[in-house]
mmCIF file of C-alpha atoms in Angstrom:
data_model
loop_
_atom_site.group_PDB
_atom_site.id
_atom_site.type_symbol
_atom_site.label_atom_id
_atom_site.label_comp_id
_atom_site.label_asym_id
_atom_site.label_seq_id
_atom_site.Cartn_x
_atom_site.Cartn_y
_atom_site.Cartn_z
ATOM 1 C CA LEU S 1 9.709 1.223 -22.132
ATOM 2 C CA ASN S 2 7.265 0.656 -24.940
ATOM 3 C CA ILE S 3 8.486 -2.789 -25.950
ATOM 4 C CA ASN S 4 5.694 -5.336 -25.841
ATOM 5 C CA ILE S 5 5.845 -8.784 -24.298
ATOM 6 C CA VAL S 6 5.682 -10.622 -27.643
ATOM 7 C CA ALA S 7 8.759 -8.713 -28.843
ATOM 8 C CA ILE S 8 10.624 -9.724 -25.679
ATOM 9 C CA ILE S 9 9.752 -13.380 -26.302
ATOM 10 C CA ALA S 10 10.945 -13.111 -29.924
ATOM 11 C CA MET S 11 14.192 -11.406 -28.875
ATOM 12 C CA ILE S 12 14.975 -14.120 -26.301
ATOM 13 C CA LYS S 13 14.167 -16.837 -28.842
ATOM 14 C CA HIS S 14 16.415 -15.216 -31.469
ATOM 15 C CA ARG S 15 19.333 -14.560 -29.125
ATOM 16 C CA TYR S 16 19.301 -17.682 -26.927
ATOM 17 C CA HIS S 17 17.326 -20.168 -29.081
ATOM 18 C CA TYR S 18 14.943 -20.761 -26.194
ATOM 19 C CA THR S 19 11.252 -19.915 -25.969
ATOM 20 C CA ILE S 20 10.069 -18.438 -22.684
ATOM 21 C CA SER S 21 6.478 -18.237 -21.541
ATOM 22 C CA TYR S 22 4.421 -15.072 -21.707
ATOM 23 C CA LYS S 23 4.285 -14.983 -17.909
ATOM 24 C CA LYS S 24 8.086 -15.088 -17.589
ATOM 25 C CA ALA S 25 8.500 -12.357 -20.189
ATOM 26 C CA ARG S 26 5.961 -10.140 -18.419
ATOM 27 C CA LEU S 27 7.618 -10.724 -15.046
ATOM 28 C CA GLY S 28 11.036 -9.983 -16.534
ATOM 29 C CA LYS S 29 9.766 -6.729 -17.994
ATOM 30 C CA GLN S 30 8.260 -5.731 -14.629
ATOM 31 C CA LEU S 31 11.540 -6.478 -12.834
ATOM 32 C CA ALA S 32 13.524 -4.494 -15.415
ATOM 33 C CA MET S 33 11.169 -1.524 -15.040
ATOM 34 C CA ALA S 34 11.512 -1.730 -11.244
ATOM 35 C CA ASP S 35 15.319 -1.736 -11.589
ATOM 36 C CA LEU S 36 15.220 1.315 -13.859
ATOM 37 C CA PHE S 37 12.619 3.437 -12.103
ATOM 38 C CA GLY S 38 12.116 1.872 -8.665
ATOM 39 C CA ASP S 39 8.984 0.221 -7.398
ATOM 40 C CA TRP S 40 5.710 1.887 -6.405
ATOM 41 C CA ASP S 41 6.134 1.353 -2.663
ATOM 42 C CA ALA S 42 9.543 3.020 -2.562
ATOM 43 C CA SER S 43 8.213 5.956 -4.571
ATOM 44 C CA TYR S 44 5.314 6.506 -2.176
ATOM 45 C CA ARG S 45 7.630 6.264 0.837
ATOM 46 C CA PHE S 46 9.853 8.943 -0.741
ATOM 47 C CA LEU S 47 6.953 11.280 -1.596
ATOM 48 C CA PRO S 48 6.513 12.911 1.869
ATOM 49 C CA LYS S 49 10.192 13.926 1.868
ATOM 50 C CA CYS S 50 9.711 15.596 -1.509
ATOM 51 C CA MET S 51 6.602 17.398 -0.275
ATOM 52 C CA VAL S 52 8.450 18.769 2.777
ATOM 53 C CA ALA S 53 11.349 19.935 0.598
ATOM 54 C CA MET S 54 8.974 21.607 -1.859
ATOM 55 C CA GLU S 55 7.081 23.365 0.920
ATOM 56 C CA ALA S 56 10.355 24.584 2.476
ATOM 57 C CA SER S 57 11.716 25.944 -0.795
ATOM 58 C CA ASN S 58 8.438 27.364 -2.111
ATOM 59 C CA PRO S 59 5.973 28.345 0.638
ATOM 60 C CA GLY S 60 2.364 28.517 -0.469
ATOM 61 C CA SER S 61 2.838 25.918 -3.159
ATOM 62 C CA VAL S 62 0.636 22.996 -4.070
ATOM 63 C CA VAL S 63 1.420 21.250 -0.761
ATOM 64 C CA CYS S 64 -1.003 23.538 1.047
ATOM 65 C CA CYS S 65 -3.729 22.619 -1.427
ATOM 66 C CA ILE S 66 -3.143 18.914 -0.881
ATOM 67 C CA GLU S 67 -3.250 19.357 2.892
ATOM 68 C CA ALA S 68 -6.534 21.272 2.602
ATOM 69 C CA PHE S 69 -8.245 18.467 0.662
ATOM 70 C CA LYS S 70 -8.494 16.284 3.754
ATOM 71 C CA TYR S 71 -11.105 18.699 5.113
ATOM 72 C CA CYS S 72 -13.321 18.522 2.009
ATOM 73 C CA ARG S 73 -16.608 16.697 2.266
ATOM 74 C CA SER S 74 -17.931 14.195 -0.197
ATOM 75 C CA VAL S 75 -20.763 15.403 -2.397
ATOM 76 C CA ILE S 76 -23.530 13.178 -3.682
ATOM 77 C CA CYS S 77 -25.129 14.298 -6.936
ATOM 78 C CA ILE S 78 -28.552 13.004 -7.873
ATOM 79 C CA ASP S 79 -29.776 13.190 -11.435
ATOM 80 C CA ALA S 80 -33.087 12.029 -12.820
ATOM 81 C CA THR S 81 -34.222 10.945 -16.234
ATOM 82 C CA HIS S 82 -37.622 10.020 -17.588
ATOM 83 C CA LEU S 83 -38.104 6.477 -18.816
ATOM 84 C CA TYR S 84 -40.419 5.853 -21.762
ATOM 85 C CA GLN S 85 -41.933 2.917 -23.618
ATOM 86 C CA LYS S 86 -41.377 -0.390 -21.811
ATOM 87 C CA TYR S 87 -39.846 1.133 -18.634
ATOM 88 C CA LYS S 88 -42.161 3.985 -17.745
ATOM 89 C CA GLY S 89 -41.302 6.146 -14.776
ATOM 90 C CA LYS S 90 -38.273 8.002 -13.505
ATOM 91 C CA LEU S 91 -34.739 6.783 -12.892
ATOM 92 C CA LEU S 92 -32.699 8.481 -10.171
ATOM 93 C CA VAL S 93 -28.948 8.091 -10.287
#
């Protein structure tokens, strides 16, 4: 999990006496991680099934909170600061 790309390159060079590029080592690490844990797309496709199961087993859980967030409105915050010296005036962010 926490092995870096340079260590992968060194391990391949030591074991097989062949130097691979950084790009190949990075791609190999990504493919190995996908084999171990699955890819992002599959995880997101599986998430709604987990949410339904959690709501069925524990009514009133966090699923209701997530469903309620779609009705929240965006809020714009405006803050002002005074500008001194060269840039005199007020800056609104």
